[in-house]
Short mmCIF file of N, CA and C and ligand atoms in Angstrom, two decimals:
data_model
loop_
_atom_site.label_atom_id
_atom_site.label_comp_id
_atom_site.label_asym_id
_atom_site.label_seq_id
_atom_site.Cartn_x
_atom_site.Cartn_y
_atom_site.Cartn_z
N MET Z 1 39.62 -6.60 -27.48
CA MET Z 1 38.87 -6.68 -26.21
C MET Z 1 38.99 -5.36 -25.46
N HIS Z 2 38.05 -5.18 -24.56
CA HIS Z 2 38.06 -3.94 -23.77
C HIS Z 2 38.14 -4.27 -22.28
N ALA Z 3 39.08 -5.14 -21.98
CA ALA Z 3 39.17 -5.64 -20.60
C ALA Z 3 39.44 -4.53 -19.58
N HIS Z 4 40.07 -3.45 -20.01
CA HIS Z 4 40.46 -2.43 -19.03
C HIS Z 4 39.55 -1.21 -19.03
N THR Z 5 38.52 -1.24 -19.87
CA THR Z 5 37.58 -0.12 -19.81
C THR Z 5 36.54 -0.39 -18.74
N VAL Z 6 36.15 0.62 -18.06
CA VAL Z 6 35.12 0.50 -17.01
C VAL Z 6 33.93 1.34 -17.43
N HIS Z 7 32.78 0.72 -17.40
CA HIS Z 7 31.56 1.44 -17.79
C HIS Z 7 31.38 2.65 -16.87
N PRO Z 8 30.96 3.79 -17.40
CA PRO Z 8 30.83 5.00 -16.57
C PRO Z 8 30.04 4.79 -15.29
N SER Z 9 28.94 4.03 -15.35
CA SER Z 9 28.13 3.86 -14.14
C SER Z 9 28.92 3.08 -13.08
N TRP Z 10 29.73 2.13 -13.53
CA TRP Z 10 30.54 1.37 -12.56
C TRP Z 10 31.66 2.24 -12.00
N ARG Z 11 32.19 3.09 -12.89
CA ARG Z 11 33.24 3.99 -12.41
C ARG Z 11 32.68 4.89 -11.30
N HIS Z 12 31.43 5.33 -11.50
CA HIS Z 12 30.77 6.17 -10.51
C HIS Z 12 30.58 5.42 -9.19
N ARG Z 13 30.17 4.17 -9.32
CA ARG Z 13 29.94 3.37 -8.11
C ARG Z 13 31.25 3.13 -7.36
N LEU Z 14 32.31 2.88 -8.13
CA LEU Z 14 33.62 2.66 -7.49
C LEU Z 14 34.07 3.93 -6.76
N LEU Z 15 33.83 5.08 -7.37
CA LEU Z 15 34.20 6.34 -6.75
C LEU Z 15 33.41 6.55 -5.45
N ALA Z 16 32.12 6.25 -5.53
CA ALA Z 16 31.27 6.40 -4.35
C ALA Z 16 31.73 5.47 -3.23
N ALA Z 17 32.07 4.23 -3.61
CA ALA Z 17 32.53 3.27 -2.61
C ALA Z 17 33.84 3.73 -1.99
N GLY Z 18 34.72 4.29 -2.83
CA GLY Z 18 36.00 4.78 -2.33
C GLY Z 18 35.81 5.93 -1.36
N LEU Z 19 34.89 6.84 -1.68
CA LEU Z 19 34.62 7.98 -0.81
C LEU Z 19 34.03 7.51 0.52
N ALA Z 20 33.13 6.52 0.43
CA ALA Z 20 32.51 5.99 1.65
C ALA Z 20 33.57 5.38 2.56
N ALA Z 21 34.51 4.63 1.96
CA ALA Z 21 35.58 4.01 2.74
C ALA Z 21 36.46 5.08 3.39
N LEU Z 22 36.74 6.13 2.64
CA LEU Z 22 37.58 7.21 3.16
C LEU Z 22 36.89 7.92 4.32
N CYS Z 23 35.59 8.18 4.15
CA CYS Z 23 34.83 8.83 5.21
C CYS Z 23 34.82 7.96 6.46
N GLY Z 24 34.72 6.64 6.26
CA GLY Z 24 34.72 5.73 7.39
C GLY Z 24 36.02 5.80 8.16
N LEU Z 25 37.10 6.08 7.45
CA LEU Z 25 38.41 6.18 8.09
C LEU Z 25 38.55 7.48 8.88
N VAL Z 26 38.06 8.57 8.32
CA VAL Z 26 38.30 9.86 8.97
C VAL Z 26 37.20 10.25 9.96
N ALA Z 27 36.02 9.63 9.84
CA ALA Z 27 34.89 10.06 10.66
C ALA Z 27 35.14 10.00 12.17
N PRO Z 28 35.72 8.90 12.72
CA PRO Z 28 35.85 8.86 14.18
C PRO Z 28 36.61 10.05 14.76
N SER Z 29 37.72 10.43 14.16
CA SER Z 29 38.48 11.53 14.73
C SER Z 29 37.84 12.88 14.42
N ALA Z 30 37.22 12.97 13.24
CA ALA Z 30 36.64 14.24 12.84
C ALA Z 30 35.37 14.55 13.63
N TRP Z 31 34.64 13.51 14.03
CA TRP Z 31 33.35 13.74 14.67
C TRP Z 31 33.39 13.60 16.18
N SER Z 32 34.43 12.99 16.74
CA SER Z 32 34.47 12.84 18.19
C SER Z 32 34.82 14.20 18.80
N ALA Z 33 34.32 14.42 20.00
CA ALA Z 33 34.50 15.72 20.65
C ALA Z 33 35.30 15.58 21.94
N GLU Z 34 36.00 16.64 22.28
CA GLU Z 34 36.66 16.72 23.59
C GLU Z 34 35.87 17.69 24.46
N HIS Z 35 35.38 17.19 25.58
CA HIS Z 35 34.61 18.03 26.50
C HIS Z 35 35.53 18.47 27.63
N VAL Z 36 35.62 19.77 27.85
CA VAL Z 36 36.50 20.31 28.88
C VAL Z 36 35.70 20.64 30.13
N VAL Z 37 36.14 20.10 31.26
CA VAL Z 37 35.53 20.41 32.56
C VAL Z 37 36.60 21.07 33.41
N ARG Z 38 36.30 22.25 33.90
CA ARG Z 38 37.27 23.00 34.71
C ARG Z 38 37.04 22.76 36.19
N MET Z 39 38.15 22.60 36.91
CA MET Z 39 38.10 22.45 38.36
C MET Z 39 38.41 23.81 38.95
N ARG Z 40 37.40 24.40 39.59
CA ARG Z 40 37.51 25.80 40.01
C ARG Z 40 37.18 26.00 41.48
N ASN Z 41 37.79 27.02 42.07
CA ASN Z 41 37.52 27.37 43.47
C ASN Z 41 36.18 28.07 43.61
N ALA Z 42 35.73 28.71 42.53
CA ALA Z 42 34.44 29.40 42.56
C ALA Z 42 33.89 29.45 41.16
N GLY Z 43 32.57 29.29 41.08
CA GLY Z 43 31.90 29.35 39.78
C GLY Z 43 30.51 29.91 39.94
N THR Z 44 29.72 29.81 38.88
CA THR Z 44 28.36 30.36 38.94
C THR Z 44 27.51 29.64 39.96
N ASP Z 45 27.90 28.40 40.32
CA ASP Z 45 27.11 27.62 41.27
C ASP Z 45 27.74 27.61 42.67
N GLY Z 46 28.63 28.61 42.94
CA GLY Z 46 29.22 28.70 44.27
C GLY Z 46 30.64 28.19 44.32
N PRO Z 47 31.14 27.94 45.56
CA PRO Z 47 32.53 27.53 45.72
C PRO Z 47 32.77 26.06 45.36
N MET Z 48 33.98 25.75 44.93
CA MET Z 48 34.45 24.39 44.67
C MET Z 48 33.53 23.64 43.70
N VAL Z 49 33.77 23.89 42.42
CA VAL Z 49 32.88 23.32 41.40
C VAL Z 49 33.65 22.70 40.23
N PHE Z 50 32.99 21.74 39.61
CA PHE Z 50 33.36 21.29 38.27
C PHE Z 50 32.45 22.07 37.32
N GLU Z 51 33.03 22.67 36.30
CA GLU Z 51 32.24 23.42 35.33
C GLU Z 51 32.56 22.99 33.90
N PRO Z 52 31.56 22.56 33.13
CA PRO Z 52 30.17 22.32 33.55
C PRO Z 52 30.06 21.06 34.39
N ALA Z 53 29.06 21.02 35.27
CA ALA Z 53 28.90 19.87 36.17
C ALA Z 53 28.28 18.67 35.46
N VAL Z 54 27.52 18.93 34.41
CA VAL Z 54 26.91 17.85 33.63
C VAL Z 54 27.35 17.97 32.18
N VAL Z 55 27.84 16.88 31.63
CA VAL Z 55 28.26 16.84 30.23
C VAL Z 55 27.50 15.71 29.53
N GLN Z 56 26.97 16.00 28.37
CA GLN Z 56 26.37 14.98 27.52
C GLN Z 56 27.36 14.67 26.40
N ALA Z 57 27.73 13.40 26.26
CA ALA Z 57 28.77 13.03 25.30
C ALA Z 57 28.35 11.80 24.51
N ARG Z 58 29.19 11.45 23.54
CA ARG Z 58 28.97 10.26 22.72
C ARG Z 58 30.15 9.30 22.90
N VAL Z 59 29.89 8.03 22.64
CA VAL Z 59 30.97 7.05 22.69
C VAL Z 59 32.08 7.49 21.73
N GLY Z 60 33.30 7.48 22.20
CA GLY Z 60 34.43 7.92 21.39
C GLY Z 60 34.90 9.32 21.73
N ASP Z 61 34.05 10.07 22.47
CA ASP Z 61 34.47 11.40 22.91
C ASP Z 61 35.48 11.28 24.04
N THR Z 62 36.10 12.38 24.38
CA THR Z 62 36.99 12.41 25.54
C THR Z 62 36.53 13.51 26.50
N LEU Z 63 36.85 13.30 27.76
CA LEU Z 63 36.53 14.25 28.82
C LEU Z 63 37.86 14.74 29.37
N ARG Z 64 38.08 16.03 29.31
CA ARG Z 64 39.35 16.59 29.77
C ARG Z 64 39.13 17.48 30.98
N PHE Z 65 39.74 17.12 32.11
CA PHE Z 65 39.64 17.93 33.32
C PHE Z 65 40.81 18.90 33.38
N GLU Z 66 40.48 20.17 33.51
CA GLU Z 66 41.50 21.22 33.57
C GLU Z 66 41.62 21.75 34.99
N PRO Z 67 42.83 21.74 35.57
CA PRO Z 67 43.02 22.30 36.92
C PRO Z 67 43.14 23.82 36.85
N THR Z 68 41.99 24.47 36.61
CA THR Z 68 41.97 25.93 36.46
C THR Z 68 42.48 26.61 37.74
N ASN Z 69 42.07 26.07 38.89
CA ASN Z 69 42.61 26.51 40.17
C ASN Z 69 43.32 25.32 40.82
N THR Z 70 44.17 25.59 41.80
CA THR Z 70 44.93 24.53 42.45
C THR Z 70 44.14 23.92 43.61
N GLY Z 71 44.58 22.74 44.03
CA GLY Z 71 43.99 22.08 45.18
C GLY Z 71 42.94 21.04 44.85
N HIS Z 72 42.81 20.74 43.54
CA HIS Z 72 41.76 19.80 43.12
C HIS Z 72 42.33 18.58 42.40
N PHE Z 73 41.58 17.51 42.45
CA PHE Z 73 41.80 16.37 41.56
C PHE Z 73 40.46 15.67 41.39
N VAL Z 74 40.45 14.62 40.60
CA VAL Z 74 39.14 14.01 40.28
C VAL Z 74 39.22 12.49 40.37
N ARG Z 75 38.19 11.94 41.01
CA ARG Z 75 38.10 10.48 41.18
C ARG Z 75 36.70 10.02 40.80
N SER Z 76 36.63 8.97 40.00
CA SER Z 76 35.32 8.43 39.63
C SER Z 76 34.71 7.69 40.81
N LEU Z 77 33.40 7.81 40.94
CA LEU Z 77 32.66 7.09 41.99
C LEU Z 77 31.75 6.03 41.39
N ALA Z 78 31.35 6.22 40.14
CA ALA Z 78 30.52 5.23 39.44
C ALA Z 78 30.83 5.35 37.95
N VAL Z 79 31.09 4.23 37.31
CA VAL Z 79 31.33 4.21 35.86
C VAL Z 79 30.54 3.04 35.27
N PRO Z 80 30.25 3.07 33.96
CA PRO Z 80 29.54 1.96 33.35
C PRO Z 80 30.37 0.67 33.43
N GLU Z 81 29.69 -0.46 33.34
CA GLU Z 81 30.37 -1.75 33.35
C GLU Z 81 31.37 -1.79 32.18
N GLY Z 82 32.59 -2.21 32.48
CA GLY Z 82 33.61 -2.31 31.46
C GLY Z 82 34.47 -1.07 31.32
N ALA Z 83 34.01 0.05 31.91
CA ALA Z 83 34.80 1.28 31.87
C ALA Z 83 35.81 1.27 33.02
N THR Z 84 36.90 1.98 32.84
CA THR Z 84 37.97 1.99 33.84
C THR Z 84 37.77 3.15 34.83
N PRO Z 85 37.67 2.83 36.13
CA PRO Z 85 37.60 3.91 37.12
C PRO Z 85 38.90 4.72 37.08
N TRP Z 86 38.86 5.97 37.55
CA TRP Z 86 40.06 6.78 37.48
C TRP Z 86 40.31 7.58 38.75
N LEU Z 87 41.55 7.96 38.93
CA LEU Z 87 41.99 8.81 40.03
C LEU Z 87 43.12 9.67 39.48
N SER Z 88 42.89 10.97 39.37
CA SER Z 88 43.89 11.85 38.79
C SER Z 88 44.86 12.35 39.85
N GLY Z 89 45.94 12.97 39.40
CA GLY Z 89 46.89 13.56 40.32
C GLY Z 89 46.48 14.98 40.69
N LEU Z 90 46.89 15.41 41.88
CA LEU Z 90 46.57 16.77 42.35
C LEU Z 90 47.10 17.81 41.36
N ASP Z 91 46.24 18.74 40.98
CA ASP Z 91 46.60 19.87 40.11
C ASP Z 91 47.07 19.46 38.71
N GLN Z 92 46.71 18.24 38.31
CA GLN Z 92 47.12 17.76 36.99
C GLN Z 92 45.92 17.72 36.04
N PRO Z 93 46.15 18.05 34.76
CA PRO Z 93 45.09 17.80 33.78
C PRO Z 93 44.85 16.29 33.71
N TRP Z 94 43.64 15.90 33.34
CA TRP Z 94 43.31 14.48 33.29
C TRP Z 94 42.34 14.24 32.14
N VAL Z 95 42.64 13.25 31.32
CA VAL Z 95 41.79 12.96 30.17
C VAL Z 95 41.19 11.56 30.32
N VAL Z 96 39.89 11.47 30.15
CA VAL Z 96 39.17 10.20 30.22
C VAL Z 96 38.63 9.88 28.83
N ALA Z 97 38.97 8.71 28.31
CA ALA Z 97 38.40 8.26 27.04
C ALA Z 97 37.04 7.62 27.33
N LEU Z 98 36.00 8.18 26.74
CA LEU Z 98 34.64 7.71 27.01
C LEU Z 98 34.29 6.60 26.02
N GLU Z 99 34.71 5.38 26.37
CA GLU Z 99 34.57 4.26 25.44
C GLU Z 99 33.36 3.37 25.73
N ARG Z 100 32.68 3.65 26.87
CA ARG Z 100 31.50 2.84 27.22
C ARG Z 100 30.30 3.75 27.43
N GLU Z 101 29.18 3.27 26.97
CA GLU Z 101 27.95 4.02 27.12
C GLU Z 101 27.50 3.98 28.58
N GLY Z 102 26.93 5.08 29.05
CA GLY Z 102 26.38 5.11 30.40
C GLY Z 102 26.73 6.36 31.17
N LEU Z 103 26.50 6.28 32.49
CA LEU Z 103 26.73 7.42 33.38
C LEU Z 103 28.06 7.27 34.11
N TYR Z 104 28.82 8.38 34.15
CA TYR Z 104 30.07 8.45 34.89
C TYR Z 104 29.89 9.55 35.95
N PHE Z 105 29.94 9.16 37.22
CA PHE Z 105 29.78 10.10 38.33
C PHE Z 105 31.13 10.24 39.02
N TYR Z 106 31.54 11.46 39.31
CA TYR Z 106 32.87 11.66 39.87
C TYR Z 106 32.86 12.78 40.91
N ASN Z 107 33.93 12.87 41.65
CA ASN Z 107 34.06 13.93 42.65
C ASN Z 107 35.50 14.36 42.81
N CYS Z 108 35.66 15.47 43.52
CA CYS Z 108 36.98 15.92 43.97
C CYS Z 108 37.04 15.55 45.45
N PRO Z 109 37.80 14.49 45.81
CA PRO Z 109 37.76 13.98 47.18
C PRO Z 109 37.94 15.02 48.29
N PRO Z 110 38.93 15.95 48.20
CA PRO Z 110 39.05 16.91 49.30
C PRO Z 110 37.88 17.87 49.42
N HIS Z 111 37.07 18.00 48.39
CA HIS Z 111 35.94 18.94 48.43
C HIS Z 111 34.59 18.24 48.24
N LEU Z 112 34.56 16.93 48.50
CA LEU Z 112 33.28 16.22 48.39
C LEU Z 112 32.26 16.81 49.37
N MET Z 113 32.71 17.12 50.59
CA MET Z 113 31.78 17.64 51.59
C MET Z 113 31.17 18.97 51.17
N MET Z 114 31.85 19.66 50.24
CA MET Z 114 31.34 20.95 49.76
C MET Z 114 30.57 20.78 48.44
N GLY Z 115 30.34 19.54 48.08
CA GLY Z 115 29.51 19.27 46.90
C GLY Z 115 30.23 19.39 45.58
N MET Z 116 31.55 19.11 45.58
CA MET Z 116 32.29 19.19 44.31
C MET Z 116 32.16 17.85 43.59
N VAL Z 117 31.09 17.73 42.83
CA VAL Z 117 30.76 16.49 42.11
C VAL Z 117 30.37 16.83 40.67
N GLY Z 118 30.44 15.82 39.81
CA GLY Z 118 30.05 16.04 38.41
C GLY Z 118 29.60 14.74 37.77
N LEU Z 119 29.01 14.89 36.59
CA LEU Z 119 28.43 13.74 35.90
C LEU Z 119 28.62 13.89 34.40
N VAL Z 120 28.97 12.78 33.75
CA VAL Z 120 28.96 12.77 32.28
C VAL Z 120 28.10 11.60 31.85
N GLN Z 121 27.21 11.88 30.91
CA GLN Z 121 26.38 10.83 30.32
C GLN Z 121 26.85 10.58 28.91
N VAL Z 122 27.18 9.30 28.63
CA VAL Z 122 27.63 8.91 27.29
C VAL Z 122 26.54 8.04 26.67
N GLY Z 123 25.87 8.55 25.67
CA GLY Z 123 24.78 7.80 25.05
C GLY Z 123 23.65 7.57 26.04
N ALA Z 124 23.12 6.35 26.05
CA ALA Z 124 22.00 6.02 26.94
C ALA Z 124 22.51 5.74 28.35
N ALA Z 125 21.64 6.02 29.34
CA ALA Z 125 21.99 5.81 30.75
C ALA Z 125 21.77 4.35 31.12
N VAL Z 126 22.59 3.47 30.55
CA VAL Z 126 22.38 2.02 30.71
C VAL Z 126 22.62 1.54 32.15
N ASN Z 127 23.41 2.30 32.92
CA ASN Z 127 23.68 1.94 34.32
C ASN Z 127 22.96 2.89 35.27
N ARG Z 128 21.79 3.37 34.85
CA ARG Z 128 21.06 4.38 35.61
C ARG Z 128 20.83 3.96 37.06
N SER Z 129 20.34 2.74 37.30
CA SER Z 129 19.97 2.36 38.68
C SER Z 129 21.19 2.29 39.59
N SER Z 130 22.28 1.69 39.12
CA SER Z 130 23.46 1.57 39.99
C SER Z 130 24.13 2.93 40.19
N ALA Z 131 24.20 3.74 39.13
CA ALA Z 131 24.86 5.04 39.23
C ALA Z 131 24.06 5.99 40.13
N THR Z 132 22.74 6.01 39.97
CA THR Z 132 21.94 6.93 40.79
C THR Z 132 21.96 6.48 42.26
N ALA Z 133 22.08 5.18 42.51
CA ALA Z 133 22.19 4.72 43.90
C ALA Z 133 23.46 5.25 44.53
N VAL Z 134 24.56 5.23 43.78
CA VAL Z 134 25.83 5.78 44.29
C VAL Z 134 25.70 7.29 44.49
N MET Z 135 25.04 7.95 43.56
CA MET Z 135 24.88 9.41 43.66
C MET Z 135 24.09 9.79 44.91
N LYS Z 136 23.01 9.04 45.18
CA LYS Z 136 22.18 9.37 46.35
C LYS Z 136 22.90 9.06 47.66
N SER Z 137 23.67 7.97 47.71
CA SER Z 137 24.41 7.68 48.94
C SER Z 137 25.52 8.69 49.13
N THR Z 138 26.13 9.15 48.04
CA THR Z 138 27.17 10.17 48.13
C THR Z 138 26.59 11.49 48.62
N GLN Z 139 25.37 11.78 48.18
CA GLN Z 139 24.72 13.03 48.59
C GLN Z 139 24.62 13.11 50.12
N GLY Z 140 24.46 11.96 50.78
CA GLY Z 140 24.36 11.93 52.22
C GLY Z 140 25.66 12.30 52.93
N ARG Z 141 26.76 12.32 52.19
CA ARG Z 141 28.06 12.66 52.78
C ARG Z 141 28.43 14.11 52.49
N ILE Z 142 27.58 14.83 51.80
CA ILE Z 142 27.85 16.24 51.45
C ILE Z 142 27.21 17.15 52.49
N TYR Z 143 27.99 18.13 52.97
CA TYR Z 143 27.49 19.04 54.00
C TYR Z 143 26.91 20.33 53.43
N SER Z 144 27.50 20.82 52.33
CA SER Z 144 26.94 22.03 51.71
C SER Z 144 26.83 21.83 50.22
N HIS Z 145 25.81 22.42 49.62
CA HIS Z 145 25.53 22.28 48.19
C HIS Z 145 25.19 20.85 47.78
N GLY Z 146 24.52 20.14 48.69
CA GLY Z 146 24.08 18.79 48.37
C GLY Z 146 23.07 18.76 47.23
N ALA Z 147 22.40 19.89 47.04
CA ALA Z 147 21.41 19.98 45.95
C ALA Z 147 22.05 19.84 44.58
N ARG Z 148 23.37 19.99 44.53
CA ARG Z 148 24.04 19.80 43.23
C ARG Z 148 23.83 18.38 42.71
N VAL Z 149 23.73 17.42 43.63
CA VAL Z 149 23.47 16.03 43.20
C VAL Z 149 22.09 15.94 42.54
N ASP Z 150 21.12 16.67 43.10
CA ASP Z 150 19.78 16.70 42.48
C ASP Z 150 19.87 17.26 41.07
N ALA Z 151 20.69 18.29 40.90
CA ALA Z 151 20.84 18.88 39.57
C ALA Z 151 21.47 17.88 38.60
N LEU Z 152 22.42 17.08 39.09
CA LEU Z 152 23.02 16.06 38.23
C LEU Z 152 21.98 15.02 37.83
N LEU Z 153 21.18 14.61 38.84
CA LEU Z 153 20.14 13.60 38.57
C LEU Z 153 19.15 14.13 37.53
N GLU Z 154 18.83 15.41 37.64
CA GLU Z 154 17.89 16.01 36.67
C GLU Z 154 18.52 16.16 35.30
N GLY Z 155 19.85 16.13 35.25
CA GLY Z 155 20.54 16.27 33.97
C GLY Z 155 20.63 14.98 33.17
N ILE Z 156 20.20 13.86 33.80
CA ILE Z 156 20.23 12.57 33.11
C ILE Z 156 19.10 12.50 32.09
N ARG Z 157 19.41 12.08 30.89
CA ARG Z 157 18.39 11.98 29.83
C ARG Z 157 17.88 10.56 29.70
CU1 CU M 201 38.39 20.23 44.70
#
């Protein structure tokens, strides 16, 4: 009997299946991205900025806030349903796991009046109406560089 011989075509299929399983294991970490947003006293868009102010990401990516300058922290103002709101420590790096699709709108509380706001879109803008409502009401509390909110709104896909 030849119970232990495997026909070449089946051996090929088994190899392909094995490779597919292996790729499935390594793909999430290999393909997910870390997006870095710097908290700065001055940038190309003026004083007190998150750079970049708009990030396009995918589910599984991470968002890392870097305290490039001191005096900043970051607090979410709108997140997709099921996502965890956040509040970072002053002058501390902060990492957000982007596990839910939608829009995440955030600010630096001490510099909100100066328009220190940012947005990350993960996949589709499934919470567009609720997030943009928060963005527009927040814009009314900004004294300078309020147009940055318009730029965030225009950055939504
Ligand atoms: Cu700030």
